[in-house]
Coordinates of C-alpha atoms and ligand atoms in Angstrom, one line a residue:
Chain A
M1 CA -20.2 44.6 -35.2
T2 CA -21.9 45.9 -37.3
R3 CA -24.6 47.1 -35.6
A4 CA -25.1 50.8 -35.8
T5 CA -25.0 52.8 -32.9
A6 CA -27.0 55.8 -32.3
V7 CA -24.6 57.9 -29.9
R8 CA -26.6 60.5 -29.9
P9 CA -30.0 60.6 -30.2
A10 CA -31.6 62.5 -32.8
P11 CA -32.1 66.2 -31.7
V12 CA -34.7 66.6 -34.1
T13 CA -38.1 64.7 -32.5
A14 CA -37.5 62.1 -35.4
P15 CA -40.6 62.2 -37.9
A16 CA -41.8 58.2 -38.4
T17 CA -39.1 57.5 -41.0
A18 CA -36.7 57.8 -38.6
A19 CA -34.4 54.5 -37.6
G20 CA -36.5 51.6 -35.9
T21 CA -39.6 51.5 -37.5
P22 CA -41.7 49.7 -35.2
G23 CA -43.0 46.9 -36.8
R24 CA -44.0 47.6 -40.4
P25 CA -47.5 46.6 -40.9
G26 CA -48.6 44.8 -43.9
R27 CA -50.3 46.3 -46.9
R28 CA -53.5 45.2 -45.7
L29 CA -53.4 47.7 -43.2
A30 CA -51.6 50.4 -45.0
W31 CA -55.0 51.7 -45.4
R32 CA -56.5 51.4 -41.9
R33 CA -53.0 53.9 -40.8
S34 CA -53.4 56.3 -43.2
T35 CA -57.8 57.3 -42.3
T36 CA -56.4 59.3 -39.1
P37 CA -54.3 61.5 -40.9
L38 CA -56.8 61.8 -44.2
L39 CA -59.6 62.0 -42.0
L40 CA -57.6 65.4 -40.0
V41 CA -56.9 67.1 -43.6
L42 CA -60.7 66.8 -44.2
G43 CA -61.6 68.3 -40.8
W44 CA -59.1 70.5 -40.8
E45 CA -60.4 71.9 -44.5
L46 CA -64.2 71.5 -43.6
A47 CA -63.7 73.5 -40.3
A48 CA -61.5 76.2 -42.6
R49 CA -64.5 76.2 -44.9
S50 CA -67.3 77.3 -42.4
G51 CA -65.4 79.5 -40.9
L52 CA -65.0 77.6 -37.5
L53 CA -60.9 78.4 -38.2
A54 CA -60.7 82.0 -39.2
A55 CA -58.3 82.4 -42.2
E56 CA -56.3 84.4 -40.5
K57 CA -55.5 81.7 -38.0
L58 CA -54.7 78.9 -40.0
P59 CA -56.1 78.8 -43.9
A60 CA -57.9 75.8 -45.6
P61 CA -55.4 73.0 -46.9
S62 CA -56.8 73.8 -50.6
T63 CA -55.8 77.3 -49.6
V64 CA -52.4 76.8 -48.9
L65 CA -51.9 74.2 -52.0
A66 CA -53.5 77.1 -54.0
T67 CA -51.1 79.0 -53.0
G68 CA -48.0 76.9 -53.3
W69 CA -48.9 76.6 -57.2
R70 CA -49.5 80.4 -57.0
L71 CA -45.7 80.9 -55.8
T72 CA -44.3 78.3 -58.1
R73 CA -45.8 79.4 -60.8
D74 CA -44.0 82.8 -60.5
G75 CA -41.0 81.5 -59.3
T76 CA -40.6 82.6 -55.7
L77 CA -41.0 79.1 -54.2
L78 CA -38.3 77.9 -56.9
T79 CA -35.6 80.9 -55.8
H80 CA -36.4 80.8 -51.9
L81 CA -36.1 76.9 -51.7
L82 CA -32.7 76.9 -53.7
D83 CA -31.2 79.7 -51.4
S84 CA -32.4 77.2 -48.4
L85 CA -31.0 74.0 -50.1
T86 CA -27.7 76.2 -50.7
R87 CA -27.2 76.9 -47.3
A88 CA -28.2 73.0 -45.6
G89 CA -26.0 71.4 -48.5
V90 CA -23.2 74.2 -47.6
G91 CA -23.3 73.8 -44.2
L92 CA -23.8 69.9 -44.2
L93 CA -20.4 69.7 -46.4
I94 CA -18.6 71.9 -43.7
G95 CA -20.2 70.2 -40.7
G96 CA -20.0 66.5 -42.0
G97 CA -17.3 67.1 -43.6
L98 CA -14.9 68.1 -40.5
A99 CA -17.1 65.4 -38.5
V100 CA -16.2 62.3 -40.5
L101 CA -12.2 63.7 -40.5
L102 CA -12.3 64.1 -36.7
G103 CA -14.2 61.0 -36.3
A104 CA -12.1 58.7 -38.1
L105 CA -9.2 60.4 -36.7
A106 CA -10.4 60.1 -33.0
G107 CA -11.3 56.6 -33.8
L108 CA -8.2 55.4 -36.3
L109 CA -6.0 56.8 -34.2
R110 CA -5.1 56.0 -30.4
I111 CA -3.4 60.0 -30.3
G112 CA -7.0 61.2 -32.4
D113 CA -8.7 59.5 -29.8
D114 CA -6.5 61.7 -26.9
L115 CA -6.6 64.6 -28.2
V116 CA -9.7 65.4 -30.3
D117 CA -12.6 63.0 -28.4
P118 CA -12.6 65.4 -24.6
P119 CA -13.3 68.9 -26.4
V120 CA -16.0 67.2 -28.5
Q121 CA -17.5 65.5 -25.6
M122 CA -17.3 68.9 -24.0
A123 CA -19.1 70.7 -27.0
R124 CA -21.8 68.4 -27.2
M125 CA -23.0 69.3 -24.1
L126 CA -24.0 72.8 -25.4
P127 CA -27.6 73.1 -27.1
H128 CA -26.3 74.2 -30.7
L129 CA -28.7 76.3 -31.3
G130 CA -28.5 78.0 -28.1
L131 CA -25.0 79.4 -29.4
V132 CA -27.4 81.7 -31.4
P133 CA -26.6 84.7 -30.1
L134 CA -23.2 84.0 -29.6
L135 CA -23.0 82.7 -33.1
I136 CA -24.5 86.2 -34.1
I137 CA -21.2 88.0 -32.1
W138 CA -18.5 86.0 -33.7
V139 CA -20.2 85.8 -37.7
G140 CA -22.4 88.3 -37.6
I141 CA -25.8 87.8 -39.0
G142 CA -25.5 87.3 -42.5
E143 CA -25.2 83.6 -44.6
S144 CA -22.2 82.7 -42.4
L145 CA -24.4 82.7 -39.8
K146 CA -26.9 80.2 -41.1
I147 CA -24.1 77.8 -42.6
S148 CA -22.7 77.8 -39.3
L149 CA -25.8 76.8 -37.3
V150 CA -26.1 73.9 -40.2
A151 CA -22.4 72.9 -40.0
L152 CA -22.6 72.7 -36.3
G153 CA -26.0 70.9 -36.2
A154 CA -24.3 67.9 -38.6
F155 CA -21.3 68.1 -37.0
F156 CA -22.1 65.9 -33.9
P157 CA -24.3 63.1 -34.9
L158 CA -22.0 62.2 -38.0
Y159 CA -18.7 62.6 -35.3
F160 CA -20.1 60.9 -32.8
N161 CA -21.6 57.8 -35.5
T162 CA -18.3 57.9 -37.5
Y163 CA -16.3 57.3 -34.3
A164 CA -18.7 54.6 -33.1
G165 CA -18.9 52.6 -36.7
I166 CA -15.1 52.5 -36.2
R167 CA -14.9 51.5 -32.7
D168 CA -17.2 49.2 -33.3
I169 CA -15.6 47.1 -36.1
D170 CA -14.5 43.8 -34.9
E171 CA -10.9 43.6 -34.2
R172 CA -10.5 39.5 -35.8
L173 CA -11.7 41.0 -39.0
V174 CA -8.8 43.3 -39.3
E175 CA -6.5 40.8 -38.0
A176 CA -7.7 38.2 -40.9
A177 CA -7.2 40.7 -43.6
R178 CA -3.7 41.6 -42.3
T179 CA -2.9 37.6 -42.9
C180 CA -4.4 38.3 -46.4
G181 CA -1.4 40.5 -46.8
L182 CA -3.1 43.7 -46.4
G183 CA -2.0 46.8 -46.1
A184 CA -2.9 49.5 -43.8
L185 CA -4.5 51.5 -46.4
A186 CA -6.0 48.1 -48.0
R187 CA -7.2 47.7 -44.4
L188 CA -9.1 50.7 -44.3
R189 CA -10.5 50.5 -47.3
H190 CA -11.6 46.4 -47.7
V191 CA -12.5 46.4 -43.8
V192 CA -12.8 50.3 -41.5
L193 CA -14.9 51.3 -44.4
P194 CA -17.3 49.3 -45.2
G195 CA -17.3 48.1 -41.6
A196 CA -18.2 51.9 -40.6
L197 CA -20.6 52.0 -43.5
P198 CA -23.9 51.1 -41.8
A199 CA -23.0 53.5 -38.6
L200 CA -22.1 56.7 -41.2
F201 CA -25.6 56.2 -42.9
L202 CA -27.2 56.8 -39.7
G203 CA -24.9 59.3 -38.9
L204 CA -25.6 61.1 -42.2
R205 CA -29.4 60.5 -41.2
L206 CA -29.6 62.3 -37.9
A207 CA -27.4 64.8 -39.4
I208 CA -29.8 66.0 -42.2
G209 CA -32.3 66.3 -39.4
A210 CA -30.4 68.2 -37.4
A211 CA -29.2 70.7 -40.7
W212 CA -33.1 70.8 -41.8
L213 CA -33.5 72.3 -37.4
S214 CA -30.2 74.6 -37.7
L215 CA -32.1 76.0 -40.6
V216 CA -35.3 76.8 -39.6
V217 CA -33.7 78.9 -37.3
G218 CA -31.1 80.2 -38.9
E219 CA -33.5 81.7 -41.3
Q220 CA -35.8 83.5 -38.7
V221 CA -32.7 85.6 -38.2
N222 CA -32.7 88.4 -40.7
A223 CA -32.7 86.6 -43.7
Q224 CA -33.5 87.9 -47.0
T225 CA -34.0 85.0 -48.9
G226 CA -35.0 81.3 -47.9
I227 CA -37.9 79.4 -47.2
G228 CA -37.5 80.5 -43.5
F229 CA -37.7 84.1 -44.8
L230 CA -40.8 83.7 -46.8
M231 CA -42.5 82.4 -43.7
M232 CA -41.2 85.5 -41.3
E233 CA -41.9 87.9 -44.3
A234 CA -45.3 86.4 -44.8
R235 CA -46.2 87.0 -40.9
E236 CA -44.9 90.4 -41.0
F237 CA -47.9 90.4 -43.4
S238 CA -50.4 88.5 -42.2
Q239 CA -50.6 85.8 -45.0
T240 CA -50.8 82.7 -43.0
D241 CA -51.2 80.4 -46.2
V242 CA -47.6 81.4 -47.2
V243 CA -46.4 80.7 -43.2
V244 CA -47.8 76.7 -43.4
L245 CA -46.6 76.7 -46.9
G246 CA -43.0 77.2 -45.7
L247 CA -44.0 74.8 -42.9
L248 CA -45.1 71.8 -45.6
V249 CA -42.1 72.6 -47.8
Y250 CA -39.7 72.3 -45.0
A251 CA -41.2 69.3 -43.5
L252 CA -41.3 67.7 -47.1
L253 CA -37.9 68.7 -47.5
G254 CA -36.8 66.3 -44.4
L255 CA -39.0 63.5 -45.3
L256 CA -37.2 63.3 -49.1
S257 CA -33.9 63.9 -48.1
D258 CA -34.4 61.0 -45.9
V259 CA -35.7 58.2 -48.1
A260 CA -32.8 59.8 -50.5
I261 CA -30.8 58.6 -48.0
R262 CA -32.3 55.4 -47.5
I263 CA -32.5 54.7 -50.7
V264 CA -28.9 55.1 -51.5
E265 CA -28.2 53.0 -47.9
R266 CA -30.4 49.9 -49.2
R267 CA -28.6 50.3 -52.5
T268 CA -24.8 50.2 -50.9
L269 CA -25.6 48.2 -48.1
T270 CA -27.2 45.0 -49.9
W271 CA -25.4 42.7 -47.8
R272 CA -27.2 43.1 -44.8
R273 CA -30.2 42.1 -46.3
G274 CA -28.3 38.7 -46.1
L275 CA -27.1 39.1 -42.1
R276 CA -31.0 39.8 -41.7
A277 CA -32.1 36.7 -43.4
S278 CA -30.5 34.5 -41.4
Chain B
M1 CA 9.2 42.2 -31.8
A2 CA 10.2 38.7 -32.8
S3 CA 12.4 38.9 -35.4
R4 CA 11.5 37.3 -38.3
T5 CA 13.6 36.6 -41.4
S6 CA 12.4 34.5 -44.6
G7 CA 15.8 32.4 -45.8
Q8 CA 16.2 30.3 -48.6
L9 CA 18.0 27.8 -47.0
N10 CA 17.1 24.2 -47.3
G11 CA 16.1 22.6 -44.3
P12 CA 12.8 23.0 -42.1
L13 CA 10.6 25.2 -43.7
L14 CA 9.5 27.4 -40.6
T15 CA 11.6 27.5 -37.2
A16 CA 11.3 29.6 -34.0
T17 CA 13.5 29.6 -31.3
G18 CA 12.9 31.3 -27.6
V19 CA 9.4 32.6 -28.3
R20 CA 8.4 34.7 -25.7
R21 CA 4.7 36.7 -24.8
R22 CA 3.6 38.1 -21.9
F23 CA 0.7 40.2 -21.0
G24 CA 1.0 42.2 -18.6
A25 CA 2.2 40.5 -15.0
T26 CA 1.6 36.8 -16.7
T27 CA 4.3 35.4 -18.9
V28 CA 2.1 32.9 -21.4
L29 CA 5.2 32.0 -23.6
T30 CA 8.8 31.4 -22.0
G31 CA 10.5 30.3 -24.8
V32 CA 9.1 28.1 -27.5
D33 CA 11.3 26.1 -29.8
L34 CA 9.8 25.0 -32.8
R35 CA 10.5 23.7 -36.4
I36 CA 8.3 22.4 -39.2
A37 CA 9.6 20.5 -41.9
P38 CA 8.1 21.3 -45.9
G39 CA 4.9 19.6 -46.0
E40 CA 4.5 18.3 -42.3
V41 CA 1.2 18.5 -40.2
V42 CA 2.1 19.1 -36.7
A43 CA -0.9 19.2 -34.0
L44 CA -0.5 21.9 -31.4
L45 CA -2.3 20.5 -28.3
G46 CA -2.6 22.1 -24.9
G47 CA -4.6 23.0 -22.1
S48 CA -7.0 26.1 -22.5
G49 CA -5.2 29.0 -22.1
S50 CA -2.0 27.6 -22.4
G51 CA -1.5 29.6 -24.9
K52 CA -2.1 28.1 -28.6
S53 CA -3.2 30.6 -30.0
T54 CA -1.0 33.4 -29.1
L55 CA 1.3 31.2 -30.1
L56 CA 0.0 30.7 -33.6
R57 CA -1.1 34.4 -33.6
V58 CA 3.0 35.0 -33.3
L59 CA 4.1 32.7 -35.8
A60 CA 1.5 34.4 -38.2
G61 CA 3.4 37.3 -37.9
L62 CA 0.5 39.0 -36.0
D63 CA 2.1 39.9 -32.6
D64 CA 4.2 42.8 -32.4
E65 CA 4.8 42.4 -28.9
A66 CA 6.4 38.9 -28.8
T67 CA 9.9 38.5 -28.9
G68 CA 12.8 35.5 -30.3
E69 CA 13.6 34.8 -33.6
I70 CA 11.2 33.1 -36.7
T71 CA 12.2 31.8 -39.5
L72 CA 10.0 31.1 -42.5
R73 CA 10.9 30.0 -45.8
G74 CA 8.0 30.6 -48.0
R75 CA 4.0 31.6 -47.5
A76 CA 1.9 31.4 -44.5
A77 CA -1.8 31.6 -44.1
V78 CA -4.2 31.3 -41.6
V79 CA -7.5 29.7 -40.5
F80 CA -9.0 30.8 -37.5
Q81 CA -11.8 29.3 -35.0
E82 CA -14.6 31.3 -36.6
H83 CA -14.4 31.6 -40.6
R84 CA -13.7 35.4 -40.2
L85 CA -15.0 35.8 -43.2
L86 CA -15.7 39.8 -44.3
P87 CA -19.7 39.9 -44.3
W88 CA -20.0 43.2 -46.9
K89 CA -17.6 41.0 -49.5
R90 CA -19.4 38.3 -51.2
V91 CA -17.7 34.7 -51.0
A92 CA -15.6 35.0 -54.1
D93 CA -14.1 38.9 -53.6
N94 CA -13.6 37.4 -49.3
V95 CA -11.3 34.4 -51.2
A96 CA -9.6 37.0 -53.7
L97 CA -9.1 39.2 -50.6
G98 CA -5.3 40.7 -51.0
L99 CA -4.7 38.8 -54.1
S100 CA -4.0 40.7 -57.8
G101 CA -3.2 39.3 -61.1
P102 CA -4.7 38.5 -64.7
D103 CA -5.9 34.9 -63.6
M104 CA -7.4 36.0 -60.0
A105 CA -10.9 35.1 -60.7
E106 CA -9.7 31.4 -62.0
R107 CA -7.6 31.2 -59.2
V108 CA -10.5 32.0 -56.8
A109 CA -13.0 29.8 -58.8
R110 CA -10.1 26.9 -58.4
A111 CA -10.5 27.5 -54.7
L112 CA -13.7 27.2 -54.2
A113 CA -14.2 24.1 -56.0
E114 CA -11.6 22.6 -54.2
V115 CA -13.6 22.9 -51.5
G116 CA -16.8 22.1 -53.3
L117 CA -18.6 25.7 -53.2
A118 CA -17.8 26.7 -56.4
E119 CA -21.5 27.4 -57.2
R120 CA -21.8 29.7 -54.4
H121 CA -19.1 32.1 -55.1
R122 CA -21.9 34.9 -55.6
A123 CA -23.4 34.2 -51.7
W124 CA -23.0 36.7 -48.9
P125 CA -21.3 34.9 -46.2
A126 CA -24.5 35.5 -44.1
E127 CA -26.0 33.2 -46.1
L128 CA -23.6 30.4 -45.6
S129 CA -23.8 27.9 -43.2
G130 CA -21.1 27.3 -40.5
G131 CA -19.5 24.6 -42.0
Q132 CA -20.1 26.6 -45.8
A133 CA -18.3 29.7 -44.1
Q134 CA -15.3 27.8 -42.5
R135 CA -14.4 25.8 -46.2
V136 CA -14.6 29.1 -47.6
A137 CA -12.1 30.7 -45.1
V138 CA -9.7 27.4 -45.9
A139 CA -10.3 28.6 -49.7
R140 CA -9.3 32.1 -48.7
A141 CA -5.8 30.4 -47.3
L142 CA -5.1 27.9 -50.1
V143 CA -5.6 30.0 -52.9
R144 CA -2.5 31.8 -51.7
E145 CA -0.9 29.0 -52.2
P146 CA 0.8 28.7 -49.0
D147 CA 3.7 26.7 -47.9
L148 CA 2.8 26.4 -44.0
L149 CA -0.9 26.5 -43.1
L150 CA -1.7 27.4 -39.7
L151 CA -5.1 26.5 -38.4
D152 CA -6.4 27.7 -35.0
E153 CA -9.1 24.9 -34.4
P154 CA -10.4 25.4 -37.6
F155 CA -13.1 23.2 -37.0
G156 CA -14.0 23.4 -33.4
A157 CA -17.1 25.4 -33.6
L158 CA -18.4 22.8 -36.0
D159 CA -20.9 20.0 -35.5
A160 CA -19.5 16.1 -35.2
L161 CA -20.4 15.3 -38.6
T162 CA -19.2 18.4 -40.1
R163 CA -16.3 18.5 -38.0
L164 CA -15.2 14.7 -40.2
R165 CA -16.3 16.2 -43.1
M166 CA -13.9 18.8 -42.6
Q167 CA -10.9 16.9 -41.7
G168 CA -11.1 14.4 -44.8
L169 CA -11.1 17.3 -46.6
L170 CA -7.9 19.0 -44.7
R171 CA -6.6 15.4 -45.5
R172 CA -7.2 15.8 -49.5
L173 CA -6.2 19.2 -49.7
R174 CA -3.0 18.0 -48.2
A175 CA -2.2 15.1 -50.0
E176 CA -3.3 17.1 -53.1
H177 CA -1.0 20.8 -52.6
G178 CA 1.6 19.4 -50.1
F179 CA 1.8 22.1 -47.4
A180 CA 3.3 22.0 -44.3
A181 CA 0.4 22.8 -41.7
L182 CA 0.4 23.8 -37.7
L183 CA -2.7 22.1 -36.6
V184 CA -3.8 23.9 -33.0
T185 CA -6.6 21.6 -32.0
H186 CA -8.9 20.3 -28.6
D187 CA -9.5 17.2 -29.9
V188 CA -6.9 14.4 -29.7
E189 CA -8.7 12.4 -32.5
E190 CA -8.1 15.2 -35.1
A191 CA -4.7 15.4 -33.8
L192 CA -4.2 11.8 -34.4
L193 CA -5.7 11.2 -37.7
L194 CA -4.4 14.9 -39.1
A195 CA -1.1 15.2 -37.5
D196 CA 2.4 13.2 -38.5
R197 CA 3.5 14.9 -35.3
L198 CA 2.0 16.1 -31.9
L199 CA 3.4 18.7 -29.9
V200 CA 1.7 19.8 -25.8
L201 CA 2.4 23.1 -25.1
E202 CA 2.3 23.7 -21.2
A203 CA 3.7 25.7 -19.1
G204 CA 5.0 28.4 -21.7
V205 CA 7.3 26.2 -23.9
I206 CA 7.0 22.8 -26.3
A207 CA 6.7 20.3 -23.0
E208 CA 6.1 17.1 -25.3
E209 CA 7.2 16.1 -28.9
L210 CA 5.4 12.9 -30.3
P211 CA 5.7 11.4 -33.7
V212 CA 2.4 9.6 -35.1
D213 CA 3.9 6.4 -37.2
L214 CA 0.4 5.4 -37.5
G215 CA 0.4 5.2 -41.7
P216 CA -1.5 7.2 -44.4
T217 CA -4.8 5.8 -43.8
R218 CA -5.9 5.9 -40.4
S219 CA -8.6 5.0 -38.0
P220 CA -9.8 5.2 -34.5
D221 CA -10.6 1.5 -34.7
D222 CA -6.7 0.6 -35.3
P223 CA -5.2 -0.6 -31.5
A224 CA -1.8 1.6 -32.5
F225 CA -4.3 4.4 -32.7
G226 CA -6.2 3.7 -29.5
A227 CA -2.4 3.5 -27.7
L228 CA -1.5 6.5 -28.9
R229 CA -4.6 8.1 -27.9
R230 CA -4.3 6.7 -24.4
R231 CA -0.8 7.9 -24.2
L232 CA -1.8 11.4 -25.2
L233 CA -4.8 11.7 -23.2
D234 CA -2.3 10.6 -20.3
R235 CA 0.0 13.2 -21.0
L236 CA -2.5 16.3 -21.0
G237 CA -3.8 15.1 -17.8
V238 CA -7.3 13.6 -18.3
P239 CA -7.8 10.2 -16.4
A240 CA -9.6 6.7 -18.2
L241 CA -12.9 6.3 -17.1
Ligands
ATP1 N1 -4.9 39.9 -25.0 C1 -4.3 39.4 -24.6 N2 -4.6 40.4 -23.4 C2 -4.3 40.0 -22.1 N3 -3.7 38.2 -21.7 C3 -4.1 37.2 -23.2 C4 -4.9 38.4 -24.1 N4 -3.9 36.8 -25.0 C5 -4.5 36.1 -24.0 N5 -4.3 36.4 -23.1 C6 -3.9 35.2 -22.0 O1 -3.0 34.5 -22.5 C7 -3.4 32.9 -22.3 C8 -3.6 32.0 -23.4 O2 -4.4 32.3 -24.2 P1 -4.5 31.9 -25.4 O3 -5.8 32.5 -26.3 O4 -3.1 31.7 -26.2 O5 -5.2 30.5 -24.9 P2 -5.3 29.1 -25.3 O6 -4.4 27.9 -25.7 O7 -5.3 29.2 -27.0 O8 -6.9 28.5 -25.4 P3 -7.7 28.0 -25.8 O9 -7.7 26.4 -25.9 O10 -8.5 28.1 -24.6 O11 -8.2 28.3 -27.1 C9 -5.0 33.2 -21.2 O12 -4.2 33.1 -20.1 C10 -5.1 34.4 -21.7 O13 -5.5 34.9 -20.7
MG2 MG1 -6.9 29.4 -28.6

């Protein structure tokens, strides 16, 4: 009943940190799992140094790191990073907030289900990144475009998981709460919300993944700031190291946000540890 | 919906008259009349699908679509066949669900002590055995100091040994607190061990009522117990071996 359900597959090819990590290998094997990545980076470095890889095609990892350090020290990276983060945050807040609200409405009330769910089901068939041309016509190429894209990307996974999370709650638990004298509001707080929380977390993780992806696409359309802008500008001047750096930053953002959610999740859902142990 | 009153008169604790419930075309309860006196333990027997759980839900006020009249003087609490503890609340918080007041923690601790689980108050429901979880469910009902305990096959999912212990526990708690109880059960021996009166639900009505005059200390070895058991099994359509 508390099984979190991914109603919609992650729109991003989820990184290795995504749900359902296949059987975690013991610490003993950790070194073996990091061998190939390390070798690849080493090979990359050597290939770039020896001139096998042209610097304008793919600069050495050390060069990318040096560029990162330079841009960090002069503050450029931070400014753009903050702009990107703001867009992601605002979009996530709008899209995610709306998703949780509508998902709860559809999940809790029959009338909400009848009125809200059909249009959402229809809209999910549209690839939201394909909406860019239409969005440009509607909201222009400014900040609203980026935020709309992020909000759209975040909306669907959170909506579906909120909905499924609420629907999956065991009716018998709600009934038991009723016999304990809990009113509708108290049942919402003590039964529905905690019961739907695992699904909400899963939705949030998928939503954040979708938000980053939307941001990457959005920031390539006439951005004046942001990591995406940094990359597009660098491409014009053939600063491949900055382009690669931008990619690295995007990847790190995705990784960090996922780890952060997982930590919060583990803290909040302590009761599931007992469940797993049994 | 069945009209529910909380009368203040003397007399029966629970009175139900003309309780009817249908699911689509099938009428499960066609007019159940039922009275339970204060402190009385009544066992409700009946074949599978005869509507015992349905009736219990109506009496507990959980069924909004039943019709009939139900008067309950006092508080009722329910123990279901499955423990129905909230997995995300620790044992003590499950017991405390819906309670308020300054002495709450103390009452919860006392209720848990009564079912022998005082030291497990910090455990998660998933960490408990089936019998322990069911005891917590009993504590959750007890802590409300009910006048009437509604029990829907509360020990049905437990192994035979645990079931015997739980029956003993229920008997002790009953003697201590003097609550009345309606015990839905499949188990004829359980009914004879615990109840003052037996009801058989059949074809949507209470088809048979049987007092159990076996005294406070009962044993299945008692010949009177055996006779009553045989009679009941005949009534339920179970042939003698
Ligand atoms: N929500 C429901 N919708 C439709 N039919 C139902 C519903 N609940 C119960 N019934 C029907 O009502 C009848 C009585 O069910 P109930 O659960 O009360 O039986 P019971 O006497 O408790 O059986 P058991 O001893 O097996 O628990 C059954 O035929 C069942 O199919
Ligand atoms: Mg039943």
